[in-house]
Amino acid sequence: MITADSLLTIALERGLCTGEDPLAGEELARAVAAEFGMPFVPLAGRVIPAEVLARLPRAFVQQHAVMPYAGEDGVLHVAVADPIAVDVIDSLGHVAGGRIQPALATADDIARAITRHYGREAGAPDDLLPEHEPAAGGIISSAVTVAASEEGQASERDGPIIKLVQSIIAEAVRRRASDIHLEPLERRFRVRYRVDGVLLEGDEPPKRRQLAIISRLKIMANISIAEKRVPQDGRIQAEVAGRTLDLRVSSLPTTHGESIVMRILDQEELKPGLAQLGFLPDDQRQFERLITSPDGIMLVTGPTGSGKTTTLYAALHHLNQPDRKIITVEEPVEYQLTGINQVPVNAGIGMTFAAALRAMLRQSPNIVMVGEIRDQETAEIALSASLTGHMVFSTLHTNDAPSAVTRLIDIGAKPFLVAASLRAAMAQRLVRRICPQCRRAYTPSVRELHALGLTSARLEGATFAHGAGCTTCHGTGYLGRMGIFEIFLVHDGIRGMIYDNVTAARLREQARHDGMRTMREDGIRKVLAGLTTIGEVVSVTVGDALQPL
């Protein structure tokens, strides 16, 4: 059933009213009925003949919020609350056994008419509502409240669905979640929060509230509530506990309804310096030296969710000075960075990574960031730009740092161009930090030590720790995440090997000979320092263990 929120959105989209002065109650319903070419019918006080009521069973009218109100010349006139519920209107003819003439009425009117003419039975919609929730939701009843309520803040005037949605978002913030997953299952509506990379279940709303919650979120994200067959994307800006959050919303049709995932983008996450990314002092000095190069290209590699974009944002924040012009091209622009020109990709109008990058270079930037190098054209423009006085940052999806070279060549970049422009590639993964509130020293088992290949010589001065679990970390023993890194430097010897188009294995072997520390070795250093656990490092560096060291 269409809700008050969604009807108001239709009216706003069609220009029937403005958000500042929405038409109220019946006037708005009449305007929407006219827009859809439907008659409007008020049901209050109408006497409906028994033979008309007998055409539709009580269970059907209660389930679909419809009300038969007249019958003439073999046509049954039925009031509906949702002008775009074509499937319900189509099924009316089959249930009633004849021709149907739909008309629009408010959901409040329909609910009261059902109660008045059919009576109320146990389990009817009104009985399912909590005592504080207004009956039937109302097609218009909360429209003004929805438009006027503060973004992201549920007040006493707001409806139960608005409050429930805000409580889900607030709980995600309280748990420090990066994503909210709302997943329709056969008999329940599951809510999960991704905290430090791990999905944790939250309180589940009633299954009967599923459609209303999804509709509310789609309205907030400014995506179509009428379209339920294709994926959609939108954004929500919410105020929670005095913080402004951007939520990137994705809807996906599934067997039991639309699955919603909201990525929480918090500007506060970008304010910490490079040290908070997880660099140990020597790696941080090396990284700072690389990003302050006057030209060349620096790549950050890793799978989706490994923190590549956060690392590049932190680097740009570190470099952002009044005497430098910085331009980024991203898909999408996740965080707004003060003082930096950010360009969103829009393939639908021809604004691809390559097209945007080509135009950006005419803006005379000092530093350029390309969200991801995906094709030959983008790769060659980025590499050429790095040879003409620009420092270029970008990301690639590779398992380790040396593989960035072969990946560039595989997508069509010329080896001599890669050799001349690439300064370094850094691979990374994320591991959870031990919670400082419940951190406890412990002695690892022989099996754990063997998993990391630790010898007795490496154990001298080591501080092994784990989290016991407390209220601060919600019993997980972890609080926040940090990176483990592998920095592949391109010097003259490596440059010659790239020019000769050698394999990634040969590049890795030479880099190891030159002193490159692998991600697993960096993780081991952080385990020995008591910053993370053996299990965390082993879980994200399984592939690293198979590489020649």
PDB file of N, CA and C in Angstrom, residues 41 134 154 159 163 219 225 386 403 406 443 449 501 543:
ATOM      1  N   VAL A  41     -13.087   9.566  -4.354  1.00  0.00           N
ATOM      2  CA  VAL A  41     -14.344   9.290  -3.662  1.00  0.00           C
ATOM      3  C   VAL A  41     -14.151   9.389  -2.154  1.00  0.00           C
ATOM      4  N   PRO A 134      -0.906   5.434  15.036  1.00  0.00           N
ATOM      5  CA  PRO A 134      -2.198   5.772  14.480  1.00  0.00           C
ATOM      6  C   PRO A 134      -2.682   4.684  13.528  1.00  0.00           C
ATOM      7  N   ALA A 154      14.029  12.058  14.723  1.00  0.00           N
ATOM      8  CA  ALA A 154      12.635  11.717  14.943  1.00  0.00           C
ATOM      9  C   ALA A 154      12.112  12.462  16.157  1.00  0.00           C
ATOM     10  N   GLY A 159       5.744   9.799  12.871  1.00  0.00           N
ATOM     11  CA  GLY A 159       5.089   8.514  12.909  1.00  0.00           C
ATOM     12  C   GLY A 159       6.017   7.400  13.343  1.00  0.00           C
ATOM     13  N   LYS A 163      10.250   6.978  13.221  1.00  0.00           N
ATOM     14  CA  LYS A 163      11.035   6.746  14.433  1.00  0.00           C
ATOM     15  C   LYS A 163      11.833   5.443  14.329  1.00  0.00           C
ATOM     16  N   ILE A 219      12.215   7.022  -0.045  1.00  0.00           N
ATOM     17  CA  ILE A 219      11.817   8.431  -0.110  1.00  0.00           C
ATOM     18  C   ILE A 219      12.951   9.317   0.391  1.00  0.00           C
ATOM     19  N   ILE A 225       9.805   5.043  -5.423  1.00  0.00           N
ATOM     20  CA  ILE A 225       9.147   3.988  -4.636  1.00  0.00           C
ATOM     21  C   ILE A 225       8.282   3.110  -5.524  1.00  0.00           C
ATOM     22  N   SER A 386      51.436  11.749 -15.488  1.00  0.00           N
ATOM     23  CA  SER A 386      52.468  11.690 -14.452  1.00  0.00           C
ATOM     24  C   SER A 386      53.849  12.031 -15.014  1.00  0.00           C
ATOM     25  N   SER A 403      52.078  -6.958  -8.468  1.00  0.00           N
ATOM     26  CA  SER A 403      51.127  -7.313  -9.520  1.00  0.00           C
ATOM     27  C   SER A 403      50.477  -6.099 -10.158  1.00  0.00           C
ATOM     28  N   THR A 406      51.984  -5.703 -13.744  1.00  0.00           N
ATOM     29  CA  THR A 406      51.456  -6.596 -14.772  1.00  0.00           C
ATOM     30  C   THR A 406      49.988  -6.310 -15.054  1.00  0.00           C
ATOM     31  N   THR A 443      49.636 -15.642  26.358  1.00  0.00           N
ATOM     32  CA  THR A 443      50.687 -16.427  25.717  1.00  0.00           C
ATOM     33  C   THR A 443      50.062 -17.270  24.620  1.00  0.00           C
ATOM     34  N   LEU A 449      51.563 -19.749  16.870  1.00  0.00           N
ATOM     35  CA  LEU A 449      52.889 -19.278  16.471  1.00  0.00           C
ATOM     36  C   LEU A 449      53.315 -19.906  15.157  1.00  0.00           C
ATOM     37  N   ASN A 501      59.265  -6.471 -19.519  1.00  0.00           N
ATOM     38  CA  ASN A 501      57.963  -7.149 -19.373  1.00  0.00           C
ATOM     39  C   ASN A 501      58.103  -8.506 -18.688  1.00  0.00           C
ATOM     40  N   GLY A 543      46.752 -15.587   1.076  1.00  0.00           N
ATOM     41  CA  GLY A 543      47.435 -15.574  -0.216  1.00  0.00           C
ATOM     42  C   GLY A 543      48.886 -15.168  -0.091  1.00  0.00           C
TER      43      GLY A 543
END
